[in-house]
mmCIF file of C-alpha atoms and ligand atoms in Angstrom:
data_model
loop_
_atom_site.group_PDB
_atom_site.id
_atom_site.type_symbol
_atom_site.label_atom_id
_atom_site.label_comp_id
_atom_site.label_asym_id
_atom_site.label_seq_id
_atom_site.Cartn_x
_atom_site.Cartn_y
_atom_site.Cartn_z
ATOM 1 C CA MET G 1 75.228 -15.682 19.936
ATOM 2 C CA LYS G 2 75.352 -12.251 18.146
ATOM 3 C CA SER G 3 74.527 -11.133 14.562
ATOM 4 C CA SER G 4 75.055 -7.790 12.866
ATOM 5 C CA ALA G 5 73.864 -6.184 9.775
ATOM 6 C CA SER G 6 74.062 -2.647 8.416
ATOM 7 C CA ALA G 7 71.931 -0.678 5.915
ATOM 8 C CA PRO G 8 72.283 2.830 4.227
ATOM 9 C CA GLY G 9 70.123 5.990 4.591
ATOM 10 C CA LYS G 10 68.493 7.470 1.420
ATOM 11 C CA VAL G 11 67.538 10.731 -0.080
ATOM 12 C CA ILE G 12 64.608 11.156 -2.526
ATOM 13 C CA LEU G 13 65.823 12.499 -5.831
ATOM 14 C CA PHE G 14 62.326 12.876 -7.403
ATOM 15 C CA GLY G 15 58.715 12.206 -6.454
ATOM 16 C CA GLU G 16 58.376 12.372 -2.526
ATOM 17 C CA HIS G 17 54.731 12.864 -1.617
ATOM 18 C CA PHE G 18 53.423 12.163 -5.341
ATOM 19 C CA VAL G 19 54.555 8.398 -4.848
ATOM 20 C CA VAL G 20 51.754 7.949 -2.260
ATOM 21 C CA TYR G 21 49.261 8.830 -5.184
ATOM 22 C CA GLY G 22 50.907 6.253 -7.500
ATOM 23 C CA VAL G 23 53.423 8.555 -9.372
ATOM 24 C CA ARG G 24 57.036 7.018 -9.757
ATOM 25 C CA ALA G 25 59.836 8.188 -7.175
ATOM 26 C CA ILE G 26 63.502 7.963 -7.955
ATOM 27 C CA LEU G 27 65.579 7.259 -4.619
ATOM 28 C CA CYS G 28 69.317 7.193 -4.010
ATOM 29 C CA ALA G 29 71.020 5.261 -1.030
ATOM 30 C CA ILE G 30 73.764 7.292 0.582
ATOM 31 C CA ASP G 31 77.052 6.555 2.358
ATOM 32 C CA ARG G 32 75.642 7.100 5.796
ATOM 33 C CA ARG G 33 74.498 3.704 7.508
ATOM 34 C CA ILE G 34 72.898 2.237 10.538
ATOM 35 C CA THR G 35 74.334 -0.783 12.053
ATOM 36 C CA ALA G 36 72.168 -3.252 14.140
ATOM 37 C CA THR G 37 73.376 -5.972 16.320
ATOM 38 C CA SER G 38 71.071 -8.554 17.767
ATOM 39 C CA GLU G 39 71.807 -11.242 20.491
ATOM 40 C CA THR G 40 69.512 -13.801 22.114
ATOM 41 C CA ILE G 41 69.240 -13.334 26.049
ATOM 42 C CA ASP G 42 67.869 -15.515 28.698
ATOM 43 C CA GLU G 43 65.522 -12.937 30.084
ATOM 44 C CA LEU G 44 62.088 -13.094 28.780
ATOM 45 C CA GLU G 45 62.061 -9.559 27.218
ATOM 46 C CA ILE G 46 62.931 -7.665 24.190
ATOM 47 C CA ARG G 47 65.576 -4.877 25.032
ATOM 48 C CA ILE G 48 66.385 -2.132 22.569
ATOM 49 C CA ARG G 49 69.289 0.134 22.725
ATOM 50 C CA SER G 50 69.821 3.187 20.765
ATOM 51 C CA GLU G 51 71.039 6.666 20.886
ATOM 52 C CA ILE G 52 67.370 7.890 20.620
ATOM 53 C CA GLY G 53 66.296 5.891 23.456
ATOM 54 C CA ASP G 54 66.137 2.648 25.297
ATOM 55 C CA ALA G 55 63.352 0.021 26.024
ATOM 56 C CA GLU G 56 62.780 -3.166 27.860
ATOM 57 C CA VAL G 57 59.615 -4.781 27.102
ATOM 58 C CA PRO G 58 58.401 -8.101 28.545
ATOM 59 C CA LEU G 59 57.577 -10.658 25.995
ATOM 60 C CA GLY G 60 53.616 -11.514 25.599
ATOM 61 C CA LEU G 61 52.406 -7.910 26.138
ATOM 62 C CA SER G 62 49.738 -6.463 23.743
ATOM 63 C CA TRP G 63 50.641 -3.312 21.911
ATOM 64 C CA ALA G 64 48.222 -1.488 24.182
ATOM 65 C CA ASP G 65 50.039 -2.755 27.532
ATOM 66 C CA GLN G 66 53.540 -1.921 26.076
ATOM 67 C CA LYS G 67 54.620 1.389 27.424
ATOM 68 C CA ALA G 68 57.613 1.583 24.798
ATOM 69 C CA PRO G 69 57.714 4.700 22.769
ATOM 70 C CA ARG G 70 56.131 4.459 19.421
ATOM 71 C CA PHE G 71 59.294 4.524 17.287
ATOM 72 C CA MET G 72 60.283 1.205 18.996
ATOM 73 C CA ARG G 73 57.374 -0.584 17.434
ATOM 74 C CA PRO G 74 58.964 -1.979 14.431
ATOM 75 C CA PHE G 75 61.809 -3.456 16.441
ATOM 76 C CA LEU G 76 59.386 -4.961 18.870
ATOM 77 C CA HIS G 77 57.255 -6.390 15.780
ATOM 78 C CA LEU G 78 60.408 -7.892 14.130
ATOM 79 C CA ALA G 79 61.782 -9.339 17.335
ATOM 80 C CA ARG G 80 58.283 -10.951 18.285
ATOM 81 C CA GLU G 81 57.943 -12.171 14.774
ATOM 82 C CA ALA G 82 61.446 -13.887 14.674
ATOM 83 C CA LEU G 83 61.302 -15.410 18.139
ATOM 84 C CA GLY G 84 57.846 -16.762 17.505
ATOM 85 C CA GLU G 85 58.671 -18.187 14.052
ATOM 86 C CA SER G 86 61.935 -19.669 15.279
ATOM 87 C CA GLY G 87 60.363 -21.129 18.303
ATOM 88 C CA THR G 88 62.987 -19.464 20.570
ATOM 89 C CA LYS G 89 62.371 -19.746 24.349
ATOM 90 C CA GLY G 90 64.206 -16.555 25.711
ATOM 91 C CA GLY G 91 64.445 -12.878 24.643
ATOM 92 C CA LEU G 92 66.403 -10.812 22.429
ATOM 93 C CA GLU G 93 68.443 -7.610 22.491
ATOM 94 C CA ILE G 94 68.870 -5.130 19.649
ATOM 95 C CA ARG G 95 71.461 -2.308 19.600
ATOM 96 C CA LEU G 96 71.261 0.337 16.902
ATOM 97 C CA GLU G 97 74.140 2.425 15.966
ATOM 98 C CA SER G 98 73.466 5.231 13.541
ATOM 99 C CA GLU G 99 75.561 7.592 11.203
ATOM 100 C CA ILE G 100 72.024 9.026 10.016
ATOM 101 C CA PRO G 101 70.351 11.915 11.997
ATOM 102 C CA PRO G 102 66.910 10.920 12.805
ATOM 103 C CA GLY G 103 63.704 12.703 11.742
ATOM 104 C CA MET G 104 65.394 14.367 8.745
ATOM 105 C CA GLY G 105 64.138 12.825 5.839
ATOM 106 C CA LEU G 106 67.220 10.589 5.374
ATOM 107 C CA GLY G 107 65.683 7.463 5.863
ATOM 108 C CA SER G 108 67.041 6.690 9.177
ATOM 109 C CA SER G 109 63.831 4.698 10.348
ATOM 110 C CA SER G 110 63.693 2.679 7.290
ATOM 111 C CA ALA G 111 67.460 1.658 7.428
ATOM 112 C CA ALA G 112 67.099 0.823 11.011
ATOM 113 C CA CYS G 113 64.244 -1.515 10.008
ATOM 114 C CA VAL G 114 66.215 -3.323 7.295
ATOM 115 C CA ALA G 115 69.449 -3.627 9.466
ATOM 116 C CA ALA G 116 67.481 -4.767 12.361
ATOM 117 C CA ALA G 117 65.414 -7.340 10.453
ATOM 118 C CA ALA G 118 68.605 -8.623 8.912
ATOM 119 C CA SER G 119 70.486 -8.670 12.294
ATOM 120 C CA ILE G 120 67.537 -10.564 14.007
ATOM 121 C CA TRP G 121 67.185 -13.257 11.205
ATOM 122 C CA GLY G 122 70.871 -13.575 11.110
ATOM 123 C CA LEU G 123 70.614 -15.151 14.660
ATOM 124 C CA PHE G 124 68.244 -17.993 13.408
ATOM 125 C CA GLU G 125 68.272 -18.303 9.521
ATOM 126 C CA LYS G 126 69.595 -15.845 7.077
ATOM 127 C CA LYS G 127 66.929 -14.666 4.799
ATOM 128 C CA PRO G 128 67.225 -13.425 1.233
ATOM 129 C CA ARG G 129 67.366 -9.571 0.841
ATOM 130 C CA GLU G 130 63.671 -9.672 -0.743
ATOM 131 C CA GLU G 131 62.315 -11.238 2.217
ATOM 132 C CA ILE G 132 64.207 -8.908 4.650
ATOM 133 C CA LEU G 133 62.824 -6.155 2.567
ATOM 134 C CA ARG G 134 59.086 -7.325 2.783
ATOM 135 C CA ARG G 135 59.580 -7.802 6.649
ATOM 136 C CA ALA G 136 61.148 -4.527 7.077
ATOM 137 C CA ILE G 137 58.456 -2.629 5.220
ATOM 138 C CA ALA G 138 55.855 -4.682 7.276
ATOM 139 C CA ALA G 139 57.545 -3.547 10.531
ATOM 140 C CA GLU G 140 57.853 0.216 9.412
ATOM 141 C CA ARG G 141 54.085 0.009 8.818
ATOM 142 C CA THR G 142 53.460 -0.449 12.609
ATOM 143 C CA ILE G 143 54.165 3.106 13.061
ATOM 144 C CA PHE G 144 53.115 4.663 9.778
ATOM 145 C CA GLU G 145 50.530 2.372 8.008
ATOM 146 C CA ASP G 146 50.629 4.528 4.863
ATOM 147 C CA ALA G 147 54.411 4.185 4.478
ATOM 148 C CA SER G 148 55.063 3.665 0.746
ATOM 149 C CA GLY G 149 57.961 1.300 1.202
ATOM 150 C CA ALA G 150 60.131 3.498 -1.102
ATOM 151 C CA ASP G 151 62.629 4.326 1.606
ATOM 152 C CA THR G 152 62.851 0.777 2.793
ATOM 153 C CA SER G 153 63.460 -0.511 -0.770
ATOM 154 C CA ALA G 154 66.247 1.898 -1.606
ATOM 155 C CA SER G 155 68.102 1.130 1.737
ATOM 156 C CA ALA G 156 67.909 -2.779 1.183
ATOM 157 C CA LEU G 157 69.037 -2.781 -2.575
ATOM 158 C CA GLY G 158 71.207 0.158 -2.465
ATOM 159 C CA GLY G 159 72.248 2.324 -5.540
ATOM 160 C CA ILE G 160 69.478 4.264 -7.256
ATOM 161 C CA VAL G 161 65.982 2.796 -7.568
ATOM 162 C CA SER G 162 62.884 4.150 -9.381
ATOM 163 C CA TYR G 163 59.680 3.000 -7.224
ATOM 164 C CA THR G 164 56.090 2.784 -7.365
ATOM 165 C CA ARG G 165 53.967 0.699 -5.081
ATOM 166 C CA ASP G 166 54.032 -2.191 -7.307
ATOM 167 C CA ARG G 167 57.259 -1.722 -9.257
ATOM 168 C CA LEU G 168 60.932 -1.502 -7.880
ATOM 169 C CA GLU G 169 63.616 -1.048 -10.516
ATOM 170 C CA ARG G 170 67.374 -0.600 -10.433
ATOM 171 C CA VAL G 171 68.622 2.521 -12.269
ATOM 172 C CA ASP G 172 72.254 2.500 -13.618
ATOM 173 C CA PRO G 173 73.598 6.231 -13.490
ATOM 174 C CA GLY G 174 75.719 7.345 -16.307
ATOM 175 C CA LYS G 175 77.887 9.245 -13.895
ATOM 176 C CA SER G 176 78.177 8.710 -10.104
ATOM 177 C CA LEU G 177 76.097 11.617 -8.255
ATOM 178 C CA CYS G 178 77.567 13.728 -5.820
ATOM 179 C CA LEU G 179 75.155 15.591 -3.503
ATOM 180 C CA ILE G 180 75.374 18.191 -0.773
ATOM 181 C CA ILE G 181 72.897 17.339 2.046
ATOM 182 C CA ALA G 182 72.001 20.310 4.175
ATOM 183 C CA ASN G 183 70.011 19.862 7.405
ATOM 184 C CA SER G 184 67.491 22.470 8.526
ATOM 185 C CA GLU G 185 67.842 21.038 12.057
ATOM 186 C CA TYR G 186 63.994 20.953 12.284
ATOM 187 C CA VAL G 187 62.824 17.399 13.027
ATOM 188 C CA HIS G 188 59.719 16.726 10.848
ATOM 189 C CA SER G 189 56.906 14.325 10.893
ATOM 190 C CA THR G 190 56.300 12.433 7.613
ATOM 191 C CA ARG G 191 52.761 11.638 8.987
ATOM 192 C CA GLU G 192 51.651 15.267 9.292
ATOM 193 C CA GLU G 193 53.295 16.240 6.061
ATOM 194 C CA VAL G 194 51.645 13.405 4.311
ATOM 195 C CA LEU G 195 48.279 14.729 5.858
ATOM 196 C CA LYS G 196 48.975 18.003 4.788
ATOM 197 C CA VAL G 197 49.389 17.028 1.161
ATOM 198 C CA ARG G 198 46.098 14.971 1.341
ATOM 199 C CA ARG G 199 44.259 18.091 2.595
ATOM 200 C CA PHE G 200 45.862 20.202 -0.254
ATOM 201 C CA LYS G 201 44.579 17.467 -2.670
ATOM 202 C CA GLU G 202 41.237 17.406 -1.212
ATOM 203 C CA ARG G 203 40.805 21.249 -1.649
ATOM 204 C CA ASN G 204 42.479 21.164 -5.209
ATOM 205 C CA GLU G 205 41.626 17.898 -6.885
ATOM 206 C CA GLU G 206 42.021 18.949 -10.574
ATOM 207 C CA ALA G 207 45.108 20.990 -9.818
ATOM 208 C CA PHE G 208 46.644 18.014 -8.006
ATOM 209 C CA ALA G 209 45.786 15.840 -10.729
ATOM 210 C CA GLU G 210 47.503 18.028 -13.152
ATOM 211 C CA MET G 211 50.438 18.283 -10.737
ATOM 212 C CA CYS G 212 50.820 14.492 -10.569
ATOM 213 C CA ARG G 213 50.803 14.223 -14.411
ATOM 214 C CA ARG G 214 53.699 16.846 -14.421
ATOM 215 C CA GLU G 215 55.594 15.238 -11.742
ATOM 216 C CA GLN G 216 55.321 11.881 -13.745
ATOM 217 C CA GLY G 217 56.602 13.414 -16.811
ATOM 218 C CA LEU G 218 59.573 15.043 -14.830
ATOM 219 C CA VAL G 219 60.224 11.704 -13.285
ATOM 220 C CA GLU G 220 60.620 10.021 -16.748
ATOM 221 C CA SER G 221 62.795 12.784 -18.253
ATOM 222 C CA ALA G 222 65.033 12.782 -14.973
ATOM 223 C CA LEU G 223 65.466 9.003 -15.411
ATOM 224 C CA SER G 224 66.666 9.498 -19.073
ATOM 225 C CA SER G 225 69.179 12.475 -17.828
ATOM 226 C CA LEU G 226 70.313 10.004 -14.993
ATOM 227 C CA VAL G 227 71.202 7.178 -17.377
ATOM 228 C CA SER G 228 73.099 9.543 -19.897
ATOM 229 C CA GLY G 229 74.708 11.457 -17.023
ATOM 230 C CA ASP G 230 73.334 14.999 -18.050
ATOM 231 C CA MET G 231 73.838 16.714 -14.705
ATOM 232 C CA ARG G 232 72.647 20.202 -16.070
ATOM 233 C CA SER G 233 69.307 18.761 -16.836
ATOM 234 C CA LEU G 234 68.907 16.767 -13.843
ATOM 235 C CA GLY G 235 69.553 19.735 -11.543
ATOM 236 C CA LEU G 236 67.185 21.745 -13.673
ATOM 237 C CA MET G 237 64.336 19.010 -13.025
ATOM 238 C CA MET G 238 65.217 18.993 -9.281
ATOM 239 C CA THR G 239 64.480 22.610 -9.009
ATOM 240 C CA GLN G 240 61.054 22.264 -10.852
ATOM 241 C CA ASN G 241 60.240 19.461 -8.524
ATOM 242 C CA GLN G 242 61.006 21.672 -5.760
ATOM 243 C CA GLU G 243 58.570 24.303 -7.048
ATOM 244 C CA MET G 244 55.902 21.822 -6.955
ATOM 245 C CA LEU G 245 56.610 20.628 -3.291
ATOM 246 C CA LYS G 246 56.553 24.255 -2.446
ATOM 247 C CA LYS G 247 53.170 24.702 -3.993
ATOM 248 C CA MET G 248 51.668 21.821 -1.904
ATOM 249 C CA GLY G 249 52.870 23.455 1.108
ATOM 250 C CA VAL G 250 55.643 21.168 2.505
ATOM 251 C CA SER G 251 58.626 23.675 2.174
ATOM 252 C CA THR G 252 59.247 26.140 5.027
ATOM 253 C CA GLU G 253 61.041 29.673 5.125
ATOM 254 C CA LYS G 254 64.233 28.078 6.328
ATOM 255 C CA LEU G 255 64.149 25.334 3.498
ATOM 256 C CA ASP G 256 63.415 27.911 0.803
ATOM 257 C CA VAL G 257 66.589 30.019 1.978
ATOM 258 C CA MET G 258 68.486 26.870 1.680
ATOM 259 C CA VAL G 259 67.286 25.810 -1.468
ATOM 260 C CA MET G 260 67.997 29.405 -2.835
ATOM 261 C CA GLU G 261 71.615 29.520 -1.499
ATOM 262 C CA ALA G 262 72.323 26.036 -2.979
ATOM 263 C CA GLY G 263 70.628 26.911 -6.266
ATOM 264 C CA ARG G 264 73.071 29.762 -7.090
ATOM 265 C CA THR G 265 76.007 27.415 -7.898
ATOM 266 C CA SER G 266 74.705 23.994 -7.801
ATOM 267 C CA TYR G 267 72.957 22.297 -10.823
ATOM 268 C CA GLY G 268 69.838 22.238 -8.591
ATOM 269 C CA ALA G 269 68.398 21.961 -5.445
ATOM 270 C CA LYS G 270 65.202 20.673 -3.573
ATOM 271 C CA ILE G 271 63.783 19.214 -0.267
ATOM 272 C CA THR G 272 64.410 15.529 0.164
ATOM 273 C CA GLY G 273 61.699 13.474 1.898
ATOM 274 C CA ALA G 274 58.540 14.856 3.689
ATOM 275 C CA GLY G 275 59.487 18.456 4.134
ATOM 276 C CA GLY G 276 58.161 20.566 6.903
ATOM 277 C CA GLY G 277 61.811 20.452 8.090
ATOM 278 C CA GLY G 278 64.552 17.885 7.431
ATOM 279 C CA CYS G 279 66.822 18.337 4.760
ATOM 280 C CA ILE G 280 67.508 19.554 1.039
ATOM 281 C CA ILE G 281 69.847 18.131 -1.558
ATOM 282 C CA ALA G 282 71.703 20.082 -3.953
ATOM 283 C CA LEU G 283 73.313 18.371 -6.932
ATOM 284 C CA VAL G 284 76.984 19.066 -7.550
ATOM 285 C CA ASP G 285 80.274 17.796 -9.148
ATOM 286 C CA GLU G 286 83.947 18.735 -8.684
ATOM 287 C CA SER G 287 83.381 22.222 -10.425
ATOM 288 C CA ASN G 288 81.006 23.417 -7.814
ATOM 289 C CA THR G 289 81.176 21.529 -4.646
ATOM 290 C CA ALA G 290 83.477 23.764 -2.680
ATOM 291 C CA GLN G 291 81.394 26.853 -3.581
ATOM 292 C CA THR G 292 77.800 25.311 -2.872
ATOM 293 C CA LEU G 293 79.198 23.995 0.523
ATOM 294 C CA GLY G 294 80.627 27.544 1.377
ATOM 295 C CA ALA G 295 77.297 29.134 0.666
ATOM 296 C CA LEU G 296 75.270 26.445 2.610
ATOM 297 C CA GLU G 297 77.500 26.481 5.705
ATOM 298 C CA LYS G 298 76.396 29.978 6.339
ATOM 299 C CA VAL G 299 72.863 28.759 6.894
ATOM 300 C CA SER G 300 72.794 25.345 7.767
ATOM 301 C CA GLU G 301 74.879 22.105 8.768
ATOM 302 C CA CYS G 302 75.812 20.474 5.686
ATOM 303 C CA PHE G 303 77.869 17.384 4.333
ATOM 304 C CA VAL G 304 78.760 15.758 1.026
ATOM 305 C CA ALA G 305 77.211 12.433 0.260
ATOM 306 C CA ARG G 306 77.638 9.941 -2.429
ATOM 307 C CA ILE G 307 75.825 6.938 -3.593
ATOM 308 C CA ASP G 308 75.912 3.730 -1.702
ATOM 309 C CA PHE G 309 75.941 0.859 -4.070
ATOM 310 C CA GLU G 310 75.882 -2.173 -1.440
ATOM 311 C CA GLY G 311 72.612 -1.444 0.308
ATOM 312 C CA LEU G 312 71.916 -4.182 3.074
ATOM 313 C CA LYS G 313 74.928 -5.834 4.335
ATOM 314 C CA TYR G 314 75.576 -8.653 6.708
ATOM 315 C CA LEU G 315 78.609 -8.026 8.872
HETATM 316 O O1 PMV X 1 60.096 10.153 5.833
HETATM 317 P P1 PMV X 1 60.561 10.790 4.783
HETATM 318 O O2 PMV X 1 60.943 12.432 5.105
HETATM 319 O O3 PMV X 1 61.750 10.001 3.979
HETATM 320 O O4 PMV X 1 59.585 10.982 3.601
HETATM 321 C C1 PMV X 1 58.770 9.747 2.958
HETATM 322 C C2 PMV X 1 58.278 10.267 1.606
HETATM 323 C C3 PMV X 1 56.867 10.449 1.527
HETATM 324 O O5 PMV X 1 56.642 10.517 0.177
HETATM 325 C C4 PMV X 1 56.550 11.913 2.009
HETATM 326 C C5 PMV X 1 56.032 9.392 2.190
HETATM 327 C C6 PMV X 1 56.243 8.051 1.659
HETATM 328 O O6 PMV X 1 55.564 7.105 2.457
HETATM 329 O O7 PMV X 1 56.506 7.775 0.527
#
């Protein structure tokens, strides 16, 4: 028996890093997906097949004895949990197919966790979206225990969401967003960038507290602009958010160049996600998409993305 599900990647419009310290973030699911297909197998093992690596792990091994790479942990966790709770005797194979480049801040690992959790549970007992989300967040925390859960929530729900650790809300935009995503082609480590910000905070407690207050204000204003569909002010606030990310040290020379190029013609541009590499986003509409794409293509790989309103889908 087989079961498939898919979930979208995401961009962070506002509030990355600050969200770790309780500030609200705004995220948007994008029209690039990961599909997971799960199947029960007779062999007593968990098999993972993906374009970034394969693994076969015998059932019953402890984490320490497993030789599988770290990024496989969430899938092993999800598979073992489902096999255990459903009382299944055999093993499980999970295949992942992705349209989202990994390690670029576009939420590929969160989308993979959501899609994998849904496809695995689809074999036994379909679970509601909220429960899949809860299980996907727990799975993601097997590799990054401080993960805020923001990416996973945006992927499971779809659309635009505002997120704090204890509150997740849907945001209805006055206009559908059009974004250009440009890839620095430098894979980042979310963990390292989060640590970098923690060290910045420890050295600059007062300044950091003030930055958090400013970011909170920016996020509240951005929510109003999103709802009213005011692209100009939204873009301006994205650029202001970028200035703060730069100050915290998570931008790079290449990202700065990309943001500057995009900033000439788009409404605004910023890093999306942890920084230190990964992607930037530029807010555009039909009046400035071609020009902004033209400028960005000279310095990086880029593509146009739109909002995914569906989130998690059982296939
Ligand atoms: O993994 P990324 O690049 O999507 O970044 C995650 C966003 C952070 O705020 C930096 C960390 C978090 O857990 O929210």
